[in-house]
Coordinates of C-alpha atoms in Angstrom, one line a residue:
Chain A
M1 CA -14.3 12.0 -15.2
G2 CA -17.4 13.8 -14.0
F3 CA -16.2 14.2 -10.4
E4 CA -12.8 15.4 -11.6
K5 CA -14.3 18.0 -13.8
F6 CA -16.5 19.2 -11.0
L7 CA -13.4 19.5 -8.7
F8 CA -11.6 21.4 -11.4
Y9 CA -14.4 24.0 -11.7
V10 CA -14.6 24.3 -7.9
F11 CA -10.9 25.0 -7.5
A12 CA -10.7 27.2 -10.7
A13 CA -13.6 29.3 -9.3
I14 CA -11.9 29.6 -5.9
T15 CA -8.6 30.6 -7.6
L16 CA -10.3 33.3 -9.7
V17 CA -12.4 34.7 -6.9
A18 CA -9.4 34.7 -4.5
A19 CA -7.2 36.4 -7.2
G20 CA -9.8 39.0 -7.7
M21 CA -10.0 39.7 -4.0
V22 CA -6.2 40.1 -3.8
I23 CA -6.4 43.2 -5.9
T24 CA -9.7 44.6 -4.6
R25 CA -9.3 44.2 -0.9
R26 CA -8.5 47.4 1.0
N27 CA -6.8 45.7 3.8
P28 CA -3.3 44.5 2.8
V29 CA -3.4 41.5 5.2
H30 CA -6.6 40.3 3.8
A31 CA -5.2 40.6 0.3
V32 CA -2.2 38.5 1.2
L33 CA -4.4 35.9 2.8
Y34 CA -6.5 35.7 -0.4
L35 CA -3.3 35.3 -2.3
V36 CA -2.5 32.3 -0.1
L37 CA -5.9 30.9 -0.9
A38 CA -5.2 31.4 -4.6
F39 CA -1.9 29.5 -4.3
I40 CA -3.5 26.7 -2.4
S41 CA -6.3 26.2 -4.9
S42 CA -3.9 26.4 -7.9
A43 CA -1.9 23.7 -6.1
A44 CA -5.1 21.7 -6.0
L45 CA -5.5 22.3 -9.8
W46 CA -1.9 21.0 -10.4
I47 CA -2.6 17.9 -8.3
L48 CA -5.7 17.3 -10.5
L49 CA -3.3 17.4 -13.5
E50 CA -1.3 14.6 -11.8
A51 CA 1.5 17.0 -11.0
E52 CA 1.4 16.3 -7.3
F53 CA 5.0 17.0 -6.8
L54 CA 4.7 20.5 -8.2
G55 CA 1.5 21.1 -6.3
I56 CA 2.9 20.2 -3.0
V57 CA 6.1 22.1 -3.6
L58 CA 4.0 25.2 -4.5
I59 CA 2.3 24.9 -1.1
L60 CA 5.6 24.2 0.7
V61 CA 7.6 27.0 -0.9
Y62 CA 5.1 29.8 -1.6
V63 CA 2.5 29.2 1.0
G64 CA 4.8 27.8 3.7
A65 CA 7.7 30.2 3.4
V66 CA 7.3 33.1 0.9
M67 CA 3.9 34.2 2.0
V68 CA 4.8 33.9 5.6
L69 CA 7.5 36.5 5.1
F70 CA 5.1 38.6 3.0
L71 CA 2.6 38.5 5.9
F72 CA 5.4 39.3 8.3
V73 CA 6.1 42.5 6.4
V74 CA 2.6 43.5 5.5
M75 CA 1.4 43.2 9.1
M76 CA 3.8 45.9 10.2
L77 CA 2.6 48.3 7.4
D78 CA 0.4 51.1 8.4
V79 CA -1.3 51.7 5.1
D80 CA -3.2 54.9 4.8
I81 CA -6.1 54.3 2.3
A82 CA -6.8 58.0 1.9
T83 CA -3.4 58.9 0.5
L84 CA -3.4 55.7 -1.6
R85 CA -6.6 56.6 -3.2
A86 CA -5.7 60.3 -3.8
G87 CA -5.5 61.0 -7.5
F88 CA -7.4 57.8 -8.4
I89 CA -9.6 59.5 -11.0
R90 CA -6.7 61.6 -12.4
Y91 CA -4.6 58.4 -13.1
L92 CA -7.5 56.2 -14.1
P93 CA -7.3 56.7 -17.9
I94 CA -3.6 56.0 -18.3
G95 CA -3.8 53.2 -15.8
A96 CA -6.8 51.6 -17.6
L97 CA -4.9 52.0 -20.9
I98 CA -1.8 50.2 -19.6
A99 CA -4.0 47.5 -18.1
V100 CA -5.8 46.9 -21.4
V101 CA -2.5 46.8 -23.4
L102 CA -1.0 44.3 -20.9
A103 CA -4.1 42.1 -21.0
L104 CA -4.1 42.1 -24.8
E105 CA -0.4 41.2 -24.9
I106 CA -0.9 38.4 -22.4
F107 CA -3.8 37.1 -24.5
L108 CA -1.8 37.2 -27.7
I109 CA 1.0 35.1 -26.3
V110 CA -0.7 32.8 -23.8
G111 CA -4.0 32.7 -25.7
P112 CA -5.4 29.7 -27.5
A113 CA -3.4 30.4 -30.6
N114 CA -0.2 29.3 -28.9
F115 CA -1.3 27.3 -25.9
G116 CA -4.6 25.9 -27.1
L117 CA -5.6 22.2 -27.0
Q118 CA -4.3 21.8 -30.6
Q119 CA -0.8 22.7 -29.5
F120 CA -0.9 21.0 -26.2
P121 CA -3.4 18.2 -26.1
S122 CA -4.0 16.9 -22.6
P123 CA -1.5 14.1 -21.9
L124 CA -2.5 10.5 -21.3
P125 CA -3.0 9.9 -17.6
A126 CA 0.0 8.1 -16.2
G127 CA -0.4 4.8 -14.3
P128 CA -0.3 4.8 -10.5
D129 CA 3.3 3.4 -10.5
V130 CA 4.8 6.5 -12.2
S131 CA 6.6 8.6 -9.6
N132 CA 6.2 12.3 -10.4
T133 CA 9.3 13.1 -8.4
E134 CA 11.5 10.7 -10.3
E135 CA 10.3 11.8 -13.7
L136 CA 10.8 15.4 -12.8
G137 CA 14.3 14.7 -11.4
L138 CA 15.3 12.8 -14.6
L139 CA 14.2 15.7 -16.8
L140 CA 15.7 18.4 -14.6
Y141 CA 19.2 16.8 -14.4
T142 CA 19.4 15.8 -18.0
I143 CA 17.6 17.8 -20.7
Y144 CA 17.0 20.9 -18.6
V145 CA 20.2 20.9 -16.6
Y146 CA 21.5 24.2 -18.1
P147 CA 18.3 26.2 -17.4
F148 CA 18.2 24.6 -13.9
E149 CA 21.7 25.5 -13.1
I150 CA 21.4 29.0 -14.6
A151 CA 18.3 29.6 -12.5
A152 CA 20.2 28.5 -9.4
V153 CA 23.1 31.0 -10.3
I154 CA 20.6 33.8 -10.8
L155 CA 19.0 33.1 -7.4
L156 CA 22.4 33.1 -5.8
V157 CA 23.2 36.5 -7.4
A158 CA 19.9 37.8 -6.1
I159 CA 20.7 36.6 -2.6
V160 CA 24.2 38.1 -2.7
A161 CA 22.8 41.4 -4.0
A162 CA 20.0 41.6 -1.5
I163 CA 22.4 40.9 1.4
R164 CA 24.9 43.5 0.1
L165 CA 22.2 46.1 -0.2
T166 CA 20.8 45.6 3.3
L167 CA 24.1 44.9 5.0
R168 CA 25.4 48.2 6.5
R169 CA 27.2 48.9 9.7
R170 CA 25.7 51.7 11.7
P171 CA 28.3 52.8 14.3
E172 CA 25.7 54.7 16.4
T173 CA 23.6 51.6 17.2
K174 CA 24.9 49.2 19.8
Y175 CA 24.4 45.5 19.0
M176 CA 25.4 42.3 20.6
D177 CA 27.0 39.2 19.0
P178 CA 25.1 36.1 20.2
A179 CA 27.9 33.9 18.8
K180 CA 30.4 35.6 21.2
Q181 CA 27.9 35.4 24.0
V182 CA 27.3 31.7 23.8
R183 CA 31.1 31.2 24.0
V184 CA 31.3 32.9 27.4
K185 CA 32.4 30.4 30.1
K186 CA 31.5 30.6 33.7
G187 CA 35.2 30.5 34.8
P188 CA 37.2 33.5 33.6
D189 CA 34.6 35.4 31.7
R190 CA 31.6 35.8 34.0
I191 CA 32.6 35.3 37.6
R192 CA 35.8 36.1 39.3
I193 CA 36.4 33.8 42.2
V194 CA 38.5 35.4 44.9
K195 CA 40.3 33.3 47.4
M196 CA 40.2 34.8 50.9
P197 CA 41.6 33.6 54.2
S198 CA 39.0 32.8 56.7
E199 CA 38.5 35.5 59.3
S200 CA 37.5 35.5 62.9
A201 CA 33.9 34.8 63.8
A202 CA 33.4 38.2 65.4
V203 CA 33.7 40.0 62.1
P204 CA 30.7 39.2 59.8
A205 CA 31.9 38.0 56.5
V206 CA 31.4 40.6 53.8
A207 CA 32.3 39.2 50.5
A208 CA 31.8 42.3 48.4
S209 CA 34.7 41.6 46.2
A210 CA 33.3 38.2 45.3
A211 CA 30.1 39.6 43.8
P212 CA 29.4 38.3 40.4
Q213 CA 30.7 40.5 37.6
E214 CA 28.9 40.7 34.3
S215 CA 31.0 40.1 31.4
T216 CA 31.8 43.3 29.4
E217 CA 31.5 41.5 26.1
Chain B
M1 CA -17.3 -8.8 7.9
I2 CA -15.0 -8.4 4.9
E3 CA -18.0 -8.5 2.5
L4 CA -19.9 -6.0 4.6
W5 CA -16.9 -3.7 4.5
N6 CA -16.4 -4.1 0.7
A7 CA -20.1 -3.4 0.2
L8 CA -19.8 0.1 1.7
P9 CA -19.3 3.0 -0.7
V10 CA -15.7 4.2 -0.9
V11 CA -16.5 7.6 0.7
I12 CA -18.0 5.9 3.8
Q13 CA -14.9 3.6 4.0
I14 CA -12.6 6.5 4.0
L15 CA -14.7 8.4 6.5
I16 CA -14.6 5.4 8.9
K17 CA -10.8 5.2 8.4
I18 CA -10.5 9.0 9.2
I19 CA -12.5 8.5 12.3
A20 CA -10.4 5.5 13.3
I21 CA -7.3 7.8 13.1
V22 CA -8.7 11.1 14.5
L23 CA -10.6 9.8 17.5
P24 CA -7.6 7.9 19.1
L25 CA -5.4 10.9 18.3
L26 CA -7.7 13.3 20.1
G27 CA -7.8 10.9 23.1
M28 CA -4.0 10.8 23.0
V29 CA -3.9 14.6 23.0
A30 CA -6.2 14.8 26.0
Y31 CA -4.1 12.3 28.0
Y32 CA -0.9 13.9 26.8
T33 CA -1.8 17.0 28.6
L34 CA -2.3 15.0 31.8
A35 CA 1.0 13.2 31.2
E36 CA 2.7 16.5 30.7
R37 CA 1.5 17.8 34.0
K38 CA 2.3 14.6 35.8
V39 CA 5.7 14.1 34.3
I40 CA 6.8 17.7 34.9
G41 CA 5.3 17.4 38.4
Y42 CA 7.4 14.4 39.2
I43 CA 10.5 16.0 37.6
Q44 CA 10.0 19.0 39.8
V45 CA 9.2 16.8 42.9
R46 CA 5.5 17.6 42.9
I47 CA 2.5 15.3 42.6
G48 CA 0.7 17.0 39.7
P49 CA -3.1 16.8 39.3
N50 CA -4.5 14.2 41.6
R51 CA -8.0 15.4 42.5
V52 CA -10.3 14.4 39.6
G53 CA -10.8 10.6 39.3
W54 CA -8.3 8.0 40.3
R55 CA -4.9 9.9 40.8
G56 CA -6.1 12.7 38.5
S57 CA -7.0 10.3 35.6
L58 CA -10.1 12.3 34.7
Q59 CA -8.4 15.7 34.8
P60 CA -8.3 16.1 30.9
I61 CA -12.1 15.5 30.8
A62 CA -12.7 18.1 33.5
D63 CA -10.4 20.5 31.6
A64 CA -12.3 19.9 28.4
V65 CA -15.7 20.5 30.1
K66 CA -14.4 23.6 31.7
L67 CA -13.1 25.0 28.4
M68 CA -16.3 24.2 26.6
M69 CA -18.4 26.0 29.3
K70 CA -16.3 29.1 29.1
E71 CA -17.3 32.2 27.1
I72 CA -15.4 33.0 23.9
V73 CA -14.5 36.6 24.3
I74 CA -13.9 38.5 21.1
P75 CA -12.0 41.7 21.5
T76 CA -13.9 44.8 20.3
K77 CA -11.5 45.9 17.6
A78 CA -10.5 42.3 16.5
D79 CA -11.0 41.1 12.9
K80 CA -13.8 38.9 13.9
A81 CA -13.8 36.5 10.9
L82 CA -10.1 35.9 11.0
F83 CA -10.1 35.8 14.8
L84 CA -12.4 32.8 14.7
L85 CA -10.8 31.3 11.6
A86 CA -7.3 31.2 13.1
P87 CA -7.7 28.2 15.5
M88 CA -9.3 26.2 12.7
I89 CA -6.3 27.0 10.4
A90 CA -4.0 25.9 13.2
I91 CA -5.6 22.5 13.8
A92 CA -6.5 21.5 10.2
P93 CA -2.9 20.8 9.1
A94 CA -2.1 19.1 12.4
L95 CA -4.9 16.5 11.7
A96 CA -4.7 16.4 7.9
A97 CA -1.0 15.4 8.1
W98 CA -2.0 12.0 9.5
A99 CA -3.5 11.1 6.2
V100 CA -0.3 9.8 4.8
F101 CA 1.1 8.4 8.0
P102 CA 1.6 4.6 7.8
F103 CA 0.9 2.8 11.1
D104 CA 2.1 -0.6 10.0
E105 CA 3.1 -2.4 6.8
G106 CA 0.5 -1.1 4.3
L107 CA -1.8 0.3 7.0
V108 CA -2.1 3.8 5.7
L109 CA -5.1 6.0 4.7
A110 CA -3.5 7.5 1.6
D111 CA -0.3 5.8 0.3
I112 CA 1.0 8.6 -1.9
N113 CA 4.4 8.7 -3.5
A114 CA 5.3 12.2 -2.2
G115 CA 4.2 11.5 1.4
L116 CA 7.2 13.1 3.0
L117 CA 6.8 16.2 0.9
Y118 CA 3.1 16.4 1.8
L119 CA 4.0 16.2 5.5
L120 CA 6.5 19.0 5.2
A121 CA 4.0 21.2 3.3
L122 CA 1.3 20.6 5.9
T123 CA 3.5 21.2 8.9
S124 CA 4.6 24.5 7.3
L125 CA 0.9 25.6 7.1
G126 CA 0.4 25.4 10.8
V127 CA 2.1 28.7 11.3
Y128 CA -0.8 30.6 9.5
G129 CA -3.0 29.8 12.5
I130 CA -0.5 31.5 14.8
I131 CA 0.2 34.5 12.6
I132 CA -3.5 35.1 11.8
A133 CA -4.4 34.8 15.5
G134 CA -1.7 37.2 16.4
W135 CA -2.8 39.8 13.8
A136 CA -6.6 39.4 14.1
S137 CA -6.5 39.9 17.9
N138 CA -5.5 43.5 17.5
S139 CA -3.3 43.2 20.5
K140 CA 0.4 44.2 20.9
Y141 CA 1.4 41.1 22.7
A142 CA -0.4 38.8 20.3
L143 CA 1.2 40.5 17.3
L144 CA 4.7 40.3 18.9
G145 CA 4.1 36.6 19.5
A146 CA 3.0 36.1 15.9
M147 CA 6.1 38.0 14.6
R148 CA 8.4 35.8 16.7
S149 CA 6.7 32.7 15.6
A150 CA 6.9 33.5 11.9
A151 CA 10.6 34.3 12.0
Q152 CA 11.3 31.2 14.0
I153 CA 9.3 28.9 11.9
V154 CA 10.8 30.1 8.6
A155 CA 14.3 29.6 10.1
Y156 CA 13.7 26.1 11.4
E157 CA 11.7 24.9 8.5
I158 CA 14.7 25.2 6.3
A159 CA 16.8 23.1 8.7
M160 CA 14.0 20.6 9.1
G161 CA 13.5 20.4 5.4
F162 CA 17.2 19.7 4.8
A163 CA 17.2 17.1 7.6
L164 CA 14.4 15.4 5.6
V165 CA 16.3 15.7 2.4
G166 CA 19.0 13.6 4.1
V167 CA 16.3 10.9 4.9
L168 CA 15.2 11.1 1.3
V169 CA 18.7 10.6 0.0
A170 CA 19.3 7.7 2.4
A171 CA 15.9 6.0 1.6
G172 CA 15.8 6.9 -2.0
S173 CA 12.0 7.5 -1.8
L174 CA 9.5 10.1 -0.6
N175 CA 7.0 7.4 0.3
L176 CA 6.9 6.9 4.1
G177 CA 6.3 3.2 3.9
A178 CA 9.3 2.8 1.6
I179 CA 11.4 4.9 4.0
V180 CA 10.6 2.5 6.8
A181 CA 11.3 -0.5 4.5
A182 CA 14.7 1.0 3.7
Q183 CA 15.6 0.8 7.4
E184 CA 14.8 -3.0 7.6
G185 CA 17.3 -4.9 9.7
N186 CA 17.9 -4.2 13.4
L187 CA 18.5 -1.4 15.8
L188 CA 21.8 -0.4 14.0
T189 CA 20.4 -0.3 10.5
W190 CA 17.9 2.3 11.4
F191 CA 18.6 5.8 10.0
W192 CA 19.3 7.4 13.4
L193 CA 22.9 6.1 13.2
P194 CA 24.1 7.1 9.8
L195 CA 22.0 10.3 10.0
L196 CA 22.8 11.1 13.6
P197 CA 23.4 14.9 13.1
L198 CA 20.3 15.2 10.9
F199 CA 18.3 13.3 13.6
G200 CA 19.4 15.8 16.2
V201 CA 18.6 18.7 14.0
Y202 CA 15.2 17.2 13.1
L203 CA 14.2 16.7 16.7
I204 CA 15.3 20.1 17.8
S205 CA 13.7 21.8 14.8
G206 CA 10.5 19.9 15.5
I207 CA 10.5 21.3 19.1
A208 CA 11.0 24.7 17.6
E209 CA 8.3 24.3 15.0
T210 CA 5.7 23.2 17.6
N211 CA 6.6 26.3 19.7
R212 CA 7.5 24.2 22.7
A213 CA 9.9 25.1 25.5
P214 CA 12.7 25.9 25.3
F215 CA 11.7 27.5 22.0
D216 CA 8.4 28.8 23.1
V217 CA 9.1 32.5 22.5
A218 CA 5.9 32.8 20.6
E219 CA 4.1 32.3 23.9
G220 CA 6.7 33.5 26.3
E221 CA 4.5 34.0 29.3
S222 CA 7.1 36.0 31.2
E223 CA 7.8 38.4 28.4
I224 CA 4.7 38.8 26.2
V225 CA 2.0 37.3 28.5
A226 CA 0.8 34.5 26.3
G227 CA 1.9 35.6 22.9
F228 CA -0.4 34.9 20.0
H229 CA -3.3 33.4 22.0
V230 CA -3.5 36.0 24.7
E231 CA -6.9 37.2 23.6
Y232 CA -8.4 33.7 23.2
S233 CA -10.6 32.0 25.7
G234 CA -12.9 29.0 26.0
M235 CA -13.1 26.6 23.1
A236 CA -11.1 28.9 20.7
F237 CA -8.2 28.6 23.1
A238 CA -8.7 24.9 23.5
V239 CA -8.4 24.4 19.8
F240 CA -5.0 26.0 19.7
F241 CA -4.1 23.8 22.6
L242 CA -5.3 20.7 20.7
A243 CA -3.3 21.7 17.6
E244 CA -0.1 22.2 19.6
Y245 CA -0.3 18.8 21.2
A246 CA -1.4 17.1 18.0
N247 CA 1.6 18.6 16.3
M248 CA 3.9 17.4 19.1
I249 CA 2.5 13.8 18.7
L250 CA 3.0 14.2 14.9
I251 CA 6.6 15.2 15.2
S252 CA 7.3 12.4 17.8
A253 CA 5.7 9.8 15.5
L254 CA 7.6 11.1 12.5
S255 CA 10.9 11.0 14.4
A256 CA 10.1 7.4 15.2
L257 CA 9.1 6.6 11.6
L258 CA 12.0 8.4 9.8
F259 CA 14.9 7.8 12.0
M260 CA 14.0 4.9 14.4
G261 CA 12.6 2.4 12.0
G262 CA 8.8 3.0 12.6
W263 CA 7.1 -0.3 13.3
L264 CA 10.3 -2.3 12.8
S265 CA 11.5 -4.4 15.7
P266 CA 15.0 -3.4 17.2
F267 CA 16.0 -7.1 17.2
P268 CA 17.4 -8.9 14.1
Q269 CA 14.9 -11.0 12.1
A270 CA 16.5 -14.3 13.2
W271 CA 15.8 -13.7 16.9
T272 CA 12.1 -12.8 16.5
D273 CA 10.9 -15.3 14.0
G274 CA 7.2 -15.8 14.6
N275 CA 7.1 -13.9 17.8
A276 CA 4.3 -11.4 17.8
I277 CA 5.7 -9.2 20.6
L278 CA 9.3 -9.1 19.6
G279 CA 8.6 -9.0 15.9
D280 CA 7.7 -6.0 13.8
G281 CA 4.4 -4.4 14.7
F282 CA 2.4 -1.3 15.5
H283 CA 3.3 -1.6 19.2
W284 CA 6.9 -0.7 18.4
L285 CA 5.9 2.4 16.6
L286 CA 3.7 3.4 19.6
L287 CA 6.5 2.7 22.0
K288 CA 9.0 4.8 20.0
T289 CA 6.4 7.6 19.6
F290 CA 5.8 7.6 23.4
F291 CA 9.5 7.9 24.0
F292 CA 9.8 11.0 21.8
M293 CA 6.6 12.4 23.4
F294 CA 8.3 12.0 26.7
V295 CA 11.4 13.8 25.5
F296 CA 9.3 16.8 24.6
L297 CA 8.1 17.0 28.2
W298 CA 11.5 16.2 29.6
L299 CA 13.1 19.1 27.7
R300 CA 10.3 21.5 28.8
A301 CA 10.9 20.6 32.5
T302 CA 14.7 20.9 32.1
F303 CA 15.7 23.9 30.0
P304 CA 15.0 27.6 30.5
R305 CA 13.6 29.5 27.5
Y306 CA 16.1 30.4 24.8
R307 CA 16.7 34.0 24.1
Y308 CA 15.1 35.1 20.8
D309 CA 18.3 36.2 18.9
Q310 CA 20.1 33.0 20.1
I311 CA 17.2 30.9 18.6
M312 CA 17.8 32.7 15.3
R313 CA 21.5 32.1 15.5
L314 CA 21.0 28.4 16.3
G315 CA 18.6 28.0 13.3
W316 CA 20.5 29.8 10.6
K317 CA 24.1 29.6 11.6
V318 CA 24.4 26.1 13.3
F319 CA 21.7 23.9 12.0
I320 CA 21.5 24.8 8.4
P321 CA 25.3 24.4 7.8
I322 CA 25.3 21.1 9.7
T323 CA 22.5 19.7 7.5
I324 CA 24.0 20.9 4.3
V325 CA 27.4 19.2 5.1
W326 CA 25.7 16.0 6.3
I327 CA 23.5 15.7 3.2
L328 CA 26.8 15.7 1.2
V329 CA 28.2 13.0 3.5
V330 CA 25.1 10.9 3.2
A331 CA 25.1 11.2 -0.6
L332 CA 28.7 10.1 -0.8
A333 CA 27.9 7.2 1.6
V334 CA 25.0 6.1 -0.6
L335 CA 27.2 6.3 -3.7
A336 CA 29.9 4.3 -2.0
E337 CA 27.2 1.7 -0.9
L338 CA 28.5 1.9 2.6
P339 CA 27.5 -1.2 4.6
P340 CA 25.4 -2.1 6.5
W341 CA 23.0 0.6 5.4
W342 CA 23.4 0.8 1.7
S343 CA 25.1 -2.4 0.8
A344 CA 23.5 -3.5 -2.5

């Protein structure tokens, strides 16, 4: 138990420090990388709780995919710190007030009154034969099947909405269609082979008409 | 011997096991580079390296010494900490992934239930090395390479993940040992046959994930010089190199494990009774892995580089639909207990 507790404190400390860095770093790329570190150490915390499926999926989905896209966007930003910090003092009181109210609200709901050890005692450690994945699957597809399906539908709606918002045709930009391009065949689409009768040797063969023609597609 | 081994503390035992996995792996990486140059040389009717040692057999050692001697140049405006961290981030997942890899029946460092998921998660982390290297170099070409790599890996990871979902449905387990056990039988009961489209998608996505030709747009020498590692030199560059080759070996070994029956012998049990060579064993896994490693080199020597937008099209519009349809087919086949793979 001692070693496990030690690991818990190590990963919890890393999570807290990394989360603090996320909001204090000036450089957005550094902030995102600290967020990645926070995700990884929280995954480690979940694995300590014997929720290895959730821990690995957190790394797979958030670190492996979502944060890569985040980085992708953030790297192309040119953040001007000076304009960001303009009016910092002016908005500080109202900002601090909102932060305090939010923190208080979170504490009231997530605090020990509702989620303390009395309400949620630490579960008995499961044996080595219990498969996390199977247990989770059984729960998801029986008791929690409606929330699961509704979450899926909400995600689908979000996908459709995001695509609809960004999908616009701009007639002034020229673009190509790779799907059409890969269908191009050598025969009729790209080259025109011209049959010519052989000419006498005195005249040098000039096959100007047989030059390869690029497809207009 | 056994008593001596058991007397050692568990931490030391694990360390010895890790060394027993990582050292041969690094040796394989070194000689894989020589094999690459030789194989591509012969495919292109050249001889390849033949000066150092017998027929060039010491070339990897010479290369390693050269890279270690070279200066590590750090660009003036680079983000120094991230610049040096990036190669390590690239190689760590490539080595850590081997922790759950079973080399034979029960011969595995960490026999965890969610082994396949762990592998998928770790292979998805490798991209951070590339992205961070590209950004920290503070170079246009490096950033372009990193951007290309990020987009490509996100696209192909989905296809790869779905292909592995097919394996998971077919085997009914995320444990790699159990996946091999589910393919027990002969050449035709391995998963490559019922999961043939997924096998193809997995192999091609694996090549794309490791940034190998013909999907090496992240490097693209002729377009963006050397892509994400253009500013790296000496050992820092060598570490990227090691990571790339270790990842190729990992993908090859995984293809052998998930689709080609791992250490299982291709002959039916009745023919190989008691025969050490023809029966199941580590040598079969090695042989299959070598075959896929050769395919990597073969493809590189054969195909020109894909154009960037066509890579995206292949990933999103071809592979993902194929995998989704085939997962459904496999699920129905498992439900119908289709012989010989899923007969109860």
